[in-house]
Short mmCIF file of C-alpha atoms and ligand atoms in Angstrom, two decimals:
data_model
loop_
_atom_site.label_atom_id
_atom_site.label_comp_id
_atom_site.label_asym_id
_atom_site.label_seq_id
_atom_site.Cartn_x
_atom_site.Cartn_y
_atom_site.Cartn_z
CA MET A 1266 61.18 57.95 17.44
CA GLU A 1267 60.38 54.63 15.79
CA ALA A 1268 58.12 52.32 17.67
CA LEU A 1269 56.74 48.84 17.11
CA ASN A 1270 52.95 48.41 17.38
CA ILE A 1271 51.39 45.16 18.23
CA GLN A 1272 47.75 44.32 18.16
CA GLY A 1273 47.25 41.48 20.71
CA GLY A 1274 44.73 38.85 21.38
CA LYS A 1275 44.96 37.18 17.96
CA ALA A 1276 46.00 33.71 17.56
CA LEU A 1277 49.27 33.10 15.39
CA ARG A 1278 49.36 30.85 12.42
CA GLY A 1279 52.07 30.19 9.88
CA GLU A 1280 55.59 29.07 9.44
CA LEU A 1281 59.04 30.68 9.01
CA THR A 1282 62.65 29.81 8.77
CA VAL A 1283 64.45 31.07 11.78
CA GLN A 1284 67.49 33.47 11.06
CA GLY A 1285 71.05 32.63 11.64
CA ALA A 1286 72.28 32.68 15.35
CA LYS A 1287 73.74 35.89 16.70
CA ASN A 1288 75.80 34.13 19.26
CA SER A 1289 77.29 31.88 16.55
CA VAL A 1290 78.00 34.50 13.86
CA LEU A 1291 79.93 36.91 16.11
CA PRO A 1292 82.68 34.47 17.15
CA LEU A 1293 82.79 33.11 13.52
CA LEU A 1294 83.38 36.62 12.11
CA ALA A 1295 86.13 37.13 14.72
CA ALA A 1296 87.65 33.68 13.77
CA THR A 1297 88.05 34.82 10.13
CA LEU A 1298 91.07 36.94 11.42
CA LEU A 1299 92.94 33.68 11.89
CA GLY A 1300 93.11 32.83 8.27
CA SER A 1301 95.51 34.31 5.70
CA GLY A 1302 93.01 33.61 2.93
CA ARG A 1303 89.30 34.26 2.21
CA SER A 1304 86.64 32.83 4.53
CA VAL A 1305 82.90 32.55 3.55
CA ILE A 1306 80.19 32.77 6.17
CA ARG A 1307 76.67 31.98 4.87
CA ASN A 1308 73.21 32.63 6.55
CA CYS A 1309 74.52 35.74 8.33
CA PRO A 1310 71.63 37.42 10.09
CA GLY A 1311 71.05 41.07 9.31
CA LEU A 1312 71.77 42.42 12.78
CA THR A 1313 73.39 45.57 14.02
CA ASP A 1314 75.89 43.57 16.02
CA VAL A 1315 77.02 41.89 12.66
CA THR A 1316 77.35 45.22 11.04
CA ALA A 1317 79.40 46.54 13.94
CA SER A 1318 81.69 43.36 13.63
CA LEU A 1319 82.18 43.87 9.96
CA ASP A 1320 83.06 47.56 10.71
CA ILE A 1321 85.78 46.24 13.03
CA LEU A 1322 87.15 43.68 10.55
CA ARG A 1323 87.35 46.57 7.91
CA HIS A 1324 89.12 48.83 10.36
CA LEU A 1325 91.57 46.08 11.05
CA GLY A 1326 92.55 45.90 7.40
CA CYS A 1327 90.38 42.96 6.21
CA SER A 1328 88.44 43.13 2.97
CA VAL A 1329 84.73 42.41 3.56
CA GLU A 1330 82.23 41.51 0.76
CA THR A 1331 78.55 41.00 1.38
CA VAL A 1332 76.21 39.41 -1.17
CA GLY A 1333 72.74 38.77 0.27
CA ASP A 1334 73.25 36.88 3.50
CA THR A 1335 76.72 35.63 2.59
CA VAL A 1336 79.70 37.42 3.86
CA ALA A 1337 83.26 36.88 2.67
CA VAL A 1338 86.25 38.15 4.76
CA ASP A 1339 89.69 38.13 3.52
CA ALA A 1340 92.12 38.66 6.54
CA GLY A 1341 95.22 38.37 4.36
CA THR A 1342 95.54 42.10 4.51
CA LEU A 1343 95.10 42.32 8.31
CA ARG A 1344 97.38 45.16 9.59
CA ALA A 1345 95.97 46.92 12.68
CA CYS A 1346 95.73 45.30 16.09
CA GLU A 1347 93.84 47.92 17.93
CA ILE A 1348 90.04 48.45 18.03
CA PRO A 1349 89.12 52.08 18.57
CA GLU A 1350 86.70 53.07 21.33
CA ALA A 1351 83.89 54.10 18.99
CA LEU A 1352 83.76 50.59 17.38
CA MET A 1353 84.16 48.87 20.84
CA ARG A 1354 81.09 50.81 22.09
CA ALA A 1355 79.04 49.67 19.13
CA MET A 1356 79.12 46.02 20.26
CA ARG A 1357 79.74 44.66 23.79
CA SER A 1358 80.97 41.25 22.52
CA SER A 1359 83.97 42.74 20.69
CA VAL A 1360 86.30 41.26 23.36
CA ILE A 1361 86.06 38.19 21.25
CA PHE A 1362 88.52 39.82 18.78
CA LEU A 1363 91.32 39.77 21.48
CA GLY A 1364 92.16 36.06 20.98
CA PRO A 1365 92.39 36.04 17.15
CA LEU A 1366 94.29 39.32 17.01
CA LEU A 1367 96.83 38.04 19.46
CA ALA A 1368 97.07 34.72 17.41
CA ARG A 1369 97.68 36.49 14.15
CA LEU A 1370 99.63 39.61 15.10
CA GLY A 1371 101.09 38.82 18.54
CA MET A 1372 99.36 42.01 19.79
CA ALA A 1373 95.93 43.26 20.56
CA GLY A 1374 94.48 46.42 22.11
CA MET A 1375 91.06 47.80 22.97
CA CYS A 1376 89.24 49.79 25.63
CA TYR A 1377 87.23 47.82 28.17
CA PRO A 1378 83.92 46.53 26.99
CA GLY A 1379 82.47 47.61 30.31
CA GLY A 1380 79.23 46.78 31.80
CA CYS A 1381 75.99 46.43 29.79
CA GLU A 1382 72.28 46.34 30.27
CA LEU A 1383 72.54 42.98 32.08
CA GLY A 1384 74.91 44.27 34.76
CA PRO A 1385 78.65 44.08 35.09
CA ARG A 1386 80.28 41.88 32.36
CA PRO A 1387 83.68 40.88 33.79
CA ILE A 1388 86.24 39.55 31.37
CA ASP A 1389 88.79 38.18 34.04
CA LEU A 1390 88.43 34.71 32.67
CA HIS A 1391 89.17 35.70 29.10
CA LEU A 1392 92.34 37.47 30.31
CA GLU A 1393 93.42 34.65 32.57
CA ALA A 1394 93.17 32.28 29.62
CA LEU A 1395 95.23 34.53 27.37
CA ARG A 1396 97.81 34.91 30.19
CA ALA A 1397 97.99 31.09 30.54
CA LEU A 1398 98.82 30.89 26.86
CA GLY A 1399 101.83 33.27 27.39
CA SER A 1400 100.43 36.65 26.63
CA GLU A 1401 101.22 39.56 28.67
CA VAL A 1402 98.14 41.37 29.51
CA SER A 1403 98.45 45.12 30.78
CA GLU A 1404 95.28 46.75 32.12
CA GLY A 1405 95.42 50.56 32.15
CA THR A 1406 92.91 53.25 32.55
CA ASP A 1407 92.76 53.70 28.74
CA GLY A 1408 92.17 50.05 28.09
CA LEU A 1409 93.77 46.58 27.65
CA ARG A 1410 96.87 45.51 25.76
CA CYS A 1411 97.97 41.91 25.15
CA ALA A 1412 101.30 41.00 23.67
CA ALA A 1413 103.09 37.71 23.10
CA VAL A 1414 106.21 36.93 21.14
CA CYS A 1415 104.99 33.29 20.93
CA LEU A 1416 101.90 31.73 22.36
CA ARG A 1417 102.40 28.46 23.90
CA GLY A 1418 99.93 25.59 24.57
CA SER A 1419 98.78 25.33 28.12
CA ASP A 1420 96.21 23.70 30.57
CA ILE A 1421 93.50 26.27 31.07
CA ALA A 1422 90.95 25.45 33.88
CA LEU A 1423 88.02 27.94 33.69
CA SER A 1424 86.50 28.59 37.15
CA LEU A 1425 83.05 28.70 35.41
CA PRO A 1426 82.01 27.69 31.88
CA SER A 1427 82.06 31.10 30.34
CA VAL A 1428 80.94 31.04 26.64
CA GLY A 1429 83.13 33.95 25.54
CA ALA A 1430 86.22 32.91 27.61
CA THR A 1431 85.99 29.40 26.06
CA GLU A 1432 85.82 30.87 22.50
CA ASN A 1433 88.60 33.37 23.14
CA ALA A 1434 90.84 30.50 24.57
CA MET A 1435 90.04 28.26 21.54
CA LEU A 1436 90.79 31.13 19.04
CA ALA A 1437 94.12 32.10 20.54
CA ALA A 1438 95.23 28.45 21.10
CA THR A 1439 94.91 27.70 17.37
CA ALA A 1440 98.19 29.68 16.83
CA ALA A 1441 100.06 28.48 20.04
CA LYS A 1442 103.04 26.16 19.92
CA GLY A 1443 101.88 22.87 21.40
CA VAL A 1444 98.68 21.59 22.88
CA THR A 1445 96.10 23.47 24.92
CA THR A 1446 93.43 21.92 27.03
CA ILE A 1447 90.47 23.96 28.11
CA GLN A 1448 88.73 22.38 31.22
CA ASN A 1449 85.21 23.39 32.36
CA ALA A 1450 84.69 24.65 28.88
CA ALA A 1451 81.26 25.93 28.02
CA ARG A 1452 79.23 23.38 25.97
CA GLU A 1453 76.92 25.65 23.98
CA PRO A 1454 76.15 24.57 20.41
CA GLU A 1455 77.64 27.86 19.15
CA ILE A 1456 81.05 26.50 20.39
CA VAL A 1457 80.56 23.39 18.41
CA GLN A 1458 79.84 25.56 15.29
CA LEU A 1459 83.05 27.60 16.06
CA GLN A 1460 84.99 24.29 16.24
CA ASP A 1461 83.57 23.23 12.87
CA PHE A 1462 84.59 26.46 11.24
CA LEU A 1463 88.13 26.41 12.80
CA ARG A 1464 88.53 22.92 11.41
CA SER A 1465 87.46 24.07 7.95
CA MET A 1466 90.27 26.53 8.30
CA GLY A 1467 92.77 23.70 8.99
CA ALA A 1468 92.95 24.07 12.84
CA ASP A 1469 93.11 20.93 15.02
CA VAL A 1470 90.39 21.30 17.61
CA ARG A 1471 88.40 18.65 19.43
CA GLY A 1472 85.94 18.23 22.24
CA ALA A 1473 83.63 21.16 21.65
CA GLY A 1474 80.14 20.31 23.12
CA THR A 1475 81.92 18.53 26.03
CA SER A 1476 83.64 20.21 28.99
CA VAL A 1477 87.16 19.53 27.84
CA ILE A 1478 88.40 21.08 24.51
CA THR A 1479 91.76 20.27 23.05
CA VAL A 1480 93.51 22.49 20.53
CA ARG A 1481 96.80 21.48 18.89
CA GLY A 1482 98.22 24.90 17.79
CA SER A 1483 99.87 25.77 14.55
CA GLY A 1484 102.89 27.30 16.22
CA GLY A 1485 102.20 30.78 14.76
CA ARG A 1486 101.42 29.70 11.18
CA PRO A 1487 98.10 31.43 9.96
CA LEU A 1488 95.21 29.23 9.11
CA ASP A 1489 93.60 29.01 5.71
CA GLY A 1490 90.20 30.63 4.96
CA GLY A 1491 87.30 28.51 5.98
CA GLU A 1492 83.60 28.03 5.19
CA VAL A 1493 80.44 27.73 7.40
CA THR A 1494 76.68 28.18 7.31
CA VAL A 1495 75.49 29.76 10.48
CA MET A 1496 73.07 27.64 12.37
CA GLY A 1497 69.52 28.68 13.18
CA ASP A 1498 69.12 30.84 16.27
CA ARG A 1499 67.69 28.86 19.15
CA ILE A 1500 66.90 31.89 21.19
CA VAL A 1501 65.04 33.59 18.38
CA ALA A 1502 63.10 30.22 17.90
CA ALA A 1503 62.55 30.13 21.73
CA THR A 1504 61.13 33.70 21.45
CA TYR A 1505 58.60 32.79 18.64
CA LEU A 1506 57.54 29.72 20.48
CA SER A 1507 56.85 31.95 23.53
CA CYS A 1508 54.82 34.28 21.17
CA ALA A 1509 52.62 31.32 20.20
CA ALA A 1510 52.34 30.10 23.69
CA ALA A 1511 51.21 33.66 24.78
CA ALA A 1512 48.80 34.37 21.87
CA GLY A 1513 47.63 30.76 21.03
CA GLY A 1514 47.35 29.29 17.58
CA GLU A 1515 49.78 27.04 15.70
CA ILE A 1516 53.21 27.84 14.27
CA CYS A 1517 56.05 26.03 12.70
CA LEU A 1518 59.51 27.05 12.87
CA LYS A 1519 62.19 25.64 10.35
CA GLY A 1520 65.94 25.54 10.37
CA VAL A 1521 66.45 24.99 14.15
CA ASP A 1522 67.76 22.04 15.97
CA TYR A 1523 64.97 20.69 18.22
CA CYS A 1524 67.47 19.19 20.78
CA GLN A 1525 69.14 22.60 21.38
CA LEU A 1526 65.52 23.83 22.30
CA SER A 1527 64.44 21.01 24.62
CA PRO A 1528 64.75 23.02 27.98
CA VAL A 1529 62.53 25.66 26.57
CA SER A 1530 60.00 23.46 24.84
CA ALA A 1531 59.74 21.17 27.90
CA ILE A 1532 58.64 24.27 29.92
CA LEU A 1533 56.12 25.34 27.29
CA ALA A 1534 54.73 21.77 27.01
CA GLU A 1535 54.35 21.59 30.72
CA ALA A 1536 52.45 24.91 30.63
CA GLY A 1537 49.97 23.18 28.24
CA CYS A 1538 51.37 23.70 24.73
CA LEU A 1539 51.63 20.85 22.23
CA VAL A 1540 55.21 20.85 20.95
CA ARG A 1541 56.38 18.53 18.18
CA SER A 1542 59.42 18.14 16.11
CA LYS A 1543 60.33 16.59 12.76
CA GLY A 1544 63.72 16.93 11.06
CA ASP A 1545 64.67 20.51 11.62
CA GLU A 1546 61.15 21.80 12.08
CA ILE A 1547 59.37 22.39 15.38
CA THR A 1548 55.63 23.13 15.82
CA LEU A 1549 53.76 24.64 18.80
CA LYS A 1550 50.08 24.48 19.10
CA ARG A 1551 47.99 26.08 21.88
CA ASP A 1552 44.25 26.39 22.08
CA PRO A 1553 43.61 30.24 22.71
CA ALA A 1554 40.40 29.30 24.63
CA LEU A 1555 42.44 27.25 27.24
CA PRO A 1556 44.63 29.24 29.74
CA LEU A 1557 48.31 27.99 30.23
CA LYS A 1558 49.21 26.44 33.58
CA ALA A 1559 52.10 27.49 35.88
CA VAL A 1560 55.13 25.25 35.71
CA ARG A 1561 57.87 24.01 37.94
CA PRO A 1562 60.63 26.49 38.93
CA VAL A 1563 62.64 27.81 35.88
CA ARG A 1564 66.27 28.09 36.77
CA THR A 1565 68.76 29.49 34.25
CA ALA A 1566 71.97 27.68 33.66
CA PRO A 1567 74.78 27.14 31.35
CA TYR A 1568 73.94 24.75 28.36
CA PRO A 1569 72.28 22.32 28.41
CA GLY A 1570 70.36 24.01 31.14
CA PHE A 1571 67.55 26.52 30.58
CA PRO A 1572 69.06 29.44 28.73
CA THR A 1573 69.20 32.79 30.46
CA ASP A 1574 68.52 34.48 27.07
CA ALA A 1575 65.09 32.63 26.98
CA GLN A 1576 64.08 33.51 30.58
CA ALA A 1577 62.36 36.93 29.72
CA PRO A 1578 60.40 35.67 26.66
CA VAL A 1579 59.13 32.56 28.49
CA MET A 1580 58.26 34.57 31.62
CA ALA A 1581 56.24 36.89 29.42
CA SER A 1582 54.25 33.90 28.07
CA LEU A 1583 53.41 32.65 31.55
CA CYS A 1584 52.04 35.97 32.88
CA THR A 1585 48.48 34.74 32.19
CA ALA A 1586 49.18 31.10 33.29
CA ARG A 1587 46.92 29.65 36.10
CA GLY A 1588 49.00 29.56 39.26
CA ALA A 1589 52.44 30.83 40.26
CA THR A 1590 55.70 30.16 38.52
CA MET A 1591 59.16 30.84 40.07
CA PHE A 1592 62.07 31.93 38.01
CA VAL A 1593 65.70 31.85 39.34
CA GLU A 1594 68.10 33.91 37.19
CA ASN A 1595 71.57 32.41 37.91
CA MET A 1596 73.65 33.96 35.03
CA PHE A 1597 73.26 37.73 35.17
CA SER A 1598 72.45 40.17 37.96
CA SER A 1599 70.31 42.68 36.12
CA ARG A 1600 68.22 40.55 33.93
CA TYR A 1601 64.72 41.55 35.28
CA ARG A 1602 64.45 44.91 33.66
CA HIS A 1603 61.44 43.68 31.60
CA ILE A 1604 59.38 42.97 34.82
CA ASP A 1605 58.36 46.80 35.46
CA GLU A 1606 57.12 46.88 31.79
CA LEU A 1607 55.13 43.65 32.18
CA ARG A 1608 53.51 45.09 35.23
CA LYS A 1609 52.43 48.09 33.17
CA MET A 1610 50.34 45.55 31.26
CA GLY A 1611 48.83 44.12 34.44
CA ALA A 1612 51.21 41.37 35.15
CA ASP A 1613 51.57 40.21 38.80
CA ILE A 1614 55.24 39.52 39.28
CA ARG A 1615 57.37 39.84 42.55
CA THR A 1616 61.10 39.84 42.79
CA GLU A 1617 63.69 39.31 45.38
CA GLY A 1618 67.24 39.23 44.20
CA ARG A 1619 67.62 36.48 41.72
CA VAL A 1620 64.08 35.15 42.23
CA ALA A 1621 60.99 36.27 40.42
CA VAL A 1622 57.52 34.85 41.04
CA VAL A 1623 54.95 35.24 38.34
CA CYS A 1624 51.39 34.97 39.60
CA GLY A 1625 49.17 34.40 36.63
CA VAL A 1626 46.51 37.07 35.91
CA GLU A 1627 43.45 36.57 33.89
CA ARG A 1628 44.67 38.78 31.01
CA LEU A 1629 47.21 41.47 30.18
CA HIS A 1630 46.14 44.75 28.72
CA ALA A 1631 47.99 46.80 26.02
CA ALA A 1632 50.43 49.60 27.18
CA ALA A 1633 53.23 51.81 26.01
CA LEU A 1634 56.38 49.83 26.78
CA GLU A 1635 60.14 50.45 26.78
CA ALA A 1636 62.67 47.76 25.78
CA HIS A 1637 65.76 48.07 28.10
CA ASP A 1638 67.86 45.24 26.69
CA LEU A 1639 67.70 42.77 23.85
CA ARG A 1640 65.79 39.74 25.21
CA GLY A 1641 63.80 41.73 27.68
CA GLY A 1642 62.65 43.79 24.76
CA ALA A 1643 61.59 40.67 22.76
CA ALA A 1644 59.66 39.53 25.80
CA LEU A 1645 57.55 42.71 25.59
CA ALA A 1646 56.50 41.59 22.05
CA VAL A 1647 55.66 38.11 23.44
CA ALA A 1648 53.38 39.71 26.04
CA ALA A 1649 51.93 42.24 23.71
CA LEU A 1650 50.77 39.52 21.29
CA GLY A 1651 48.88 37.81 24.13
CA ALA A 1652 47.36 41.02 25.60
CA GLU A 1653 44.18 42.81 24.82
CA GLY A 1654 44.43 45.96 22.62
CA GLU A 1655 47.35 47.72 20.72
CA SER A 1656 50.68 47.90 22.62
CA THR A 1657 53.63 50.12 21.56
CA ILE A 1658 57.12 49.14 22.19
CA TYR A 1659 60.06 51.76 22.15
CA GLY A 1660 63.74 51.14 22.37
CA LEU A 1661 63.86 49.06 19.19
CA ARG A 1662 67.64 49.45 18.83
CA HIS A 1663 68.04 46.80 21.69
CA ILE A 1664 65.82 44.36 19.86
CA ARG A 1665 67.60 44.89 16.52
CA ARG A 1666 70.78 43.66 18.04
CA GLY A 1667 69.39 40.13 17.94
CA TYR A 1668 66.27 39.97 15.82
CA ALA A 1669 66.96 40.81 12.01
CA ASP A 1670 63.36 41.66 11.18
CA LEU A 1671 60.85 41.12 13.90
CA VAL A 1672 57.95 42.77 11.92
CA ARG A 1673 58.67 40.43 8.90
CA ASP A 1674 58.83 37.35 11.08
CA LEU A 1675 55.77 38.12 13.24
CA THR A 1676 53.80 39.06 10.06
CA ALA A 1677 54.82 35.61 8.60
CA LEU A 1678 53.15 34.10 11.62
CA ASP A 1679 49.93 36.23 11.00
CA ALA A 1680 50.48 38.72 13.77
CA LYS A 1681 49.16 42.24 13.46
CA VAL A 1682 52.30 44.38 13.80
CA TYR A 1683 53.67 47.55 12.15
CA LEU A 1684 56.30 50.11 12.72
CA ALA A 1685 55.36 53.78 13.12
CA GLU A 1686 57.07 57.16 14.07
CA LYS A 1687 55.82 58.26 17.38
CA GLU A 1688 56.42 61.36 19.39
C1 UD1 B 2210 77.15 34.59 26.01
C2 UD1 B 2210 76.03 35.08 25.11
C3 UD1 B 2210 74.94 35.62 25.85
C4 UD1 B 2210 74.44 34.71 26.87
C5 UD1 B 2210 75.52 34.22 27.79
C6 UD1 B 2210 75.19 33.07 28.73
C7 UD1 B 2210 77.41 35.75 23.05
C8 UD1 B 2210 77.77 36.68 22.14
N1 UD1 B 2210 76.55 36.07 24.18
O1 UD1 B 2210 77.60 35.72 26.57
O2 UD1 B 2210 73.82 35.83 24.93
O3 UD1 B 2210 73.43 35.25 27.74
O4 UD1 B 2210 76.71 33.71 26.95
O5 UD1 B 2210 74.65 31.98 28.09
O6 UD1 B 2210 77.62 34.57 22.86
N2 UD1 B 2210 81.93 35.79 33.65
C9 UD1 B 2210 82.93 36.02 34.52
N3 UD1 B 2210 84.16 36.39 34.01
C10 UD1 B 2210 84.39 36.37 32.70
C11 UD1 B 2210 83.41 36.02 31.73
C12 UD1 B 2210 82.16 35.66 32.30
O7 UD1 B 2210 82.69 36.27 35.72
O8 UD1 B 2210 85.55 36.64 32.34
C13 UD1 B 2210 80.58 35.44 34.16
C14 UD1 B 2210 79.45 36.33 33.64
O9 UD1 B 2210 79.39 37.49 34.48
C15 UD1 B 2210 78.24 35.49 33.79
C16 UD1 B 2210 78.79 34.08 33.45
O10 UD1 B 2210 80.10 34.13 33.68
O11 UD1 B 2210 77.70 35.54 35.03
C17 UD1 B 2210 78.45 33.63 32.03
O12 UD1 B 2210 78.88 34.62 31.09
P1 UD1 B 2210 79.48 34.17 29.65
O13 UD1 B 2210 79.20 32.70 29.52
O14 UD1 B 2210 80.90 34.58 29.60
O15 UD1 B 2210 78.55 34.94 28.73
P2 UD1 B 2210 79.02 35.72 27.41
O16 UD1 B 2210 80.07 34.92 26.70
O17 UD1 B 2210 79.34 37.10 27.72
#
């Protein structure tokens, strides 16, 4: 079995350009279905979730061409409206294809995405939004079927600002007859990028980045192909900042928007790191001889709050901070699976329900670790870089869903890391 080996206790130095954002590229790939022409997406990260999305697009009849990190999708030949179970299983976020399929073909079918490593992942808000737009939704034991003769613009009030439900509603609404208003929309930067792409395809969408999004639908006419360059991944950037916070040293990350990272950089600065930004670069410096300090409670929240996806990496970096830091995970019920692994390294973390309290220890020691989910797996790399000795991380398939090449990136930051086959 392939494992990642990390030699800890060595300060990081260097710079790198952060990969394109997973949470941006997935809805963008789904959005290509709305165009009758060729769409071009640049700076696509080489992730297993991207490969799975491209497989779905091909299955649906699109022609897909990949040259380097640019992907061209021609959805003019779209013919199928069902995603088979094997392809659905390869990627949990495939529910994002419902809206565009319904918009283009008036029908969509798939099995349930089901739960995931983070606990149950309901899709009730996605389905409510599609119903509001005039789709019939039937939910059977074998899966979901959506059908609409003609989608019609509607007022959709989300009971919570779900990222995926906001995106699905936007995507379906582009083909509706009339105007759709999405209230309590998620405000994540990935939604702004989706709006930019939809506009490049000729859609009339406004308000992304605020909690009210308005879409004037095309009345069933397909959009044109569009163009977009995927923005830098703020969660990958938060992970690498956490790595440097844990190990010490000085790193510079390029290609990320500092403003999107401010909830994370504020915590790392409070812990004693020096964080600076210039243009699209962000640097973090930490003297390895000085321990970090505990910080005020970290509560995860929808954007612009502290991102749930950065909770595990930041927690890993604070395991050796002086004092106690409280984390409150408000977004997902099973997002503390990295904690047992961190305890194997000597971390002192107590949990009760949504709350975890990290009591800083003098140092972490190397251990054999298992990644149970994407960001929790990345957090183990953060901890291992700050620990004494060589740690081994198993379960790399989780990490590869969101990090295109962790070994390449950490090596660029002067870390001692390598992949090896282990029993
Ligand atoms: C997206 C991100 C994920 C991130 C999450 C929260 C992608 C591909 N994934 O996931 O990395 O952790 O946002 O920032 O962009 N909910 C419902 N009913 C629904 C939908 C969601 O109750 O129909 C709940 C969820 O259980 C969760 C909360 O809403 O508690 C937020 O989930 P949501 O914003 O939808 O996350 P995703 O879009 O799945």
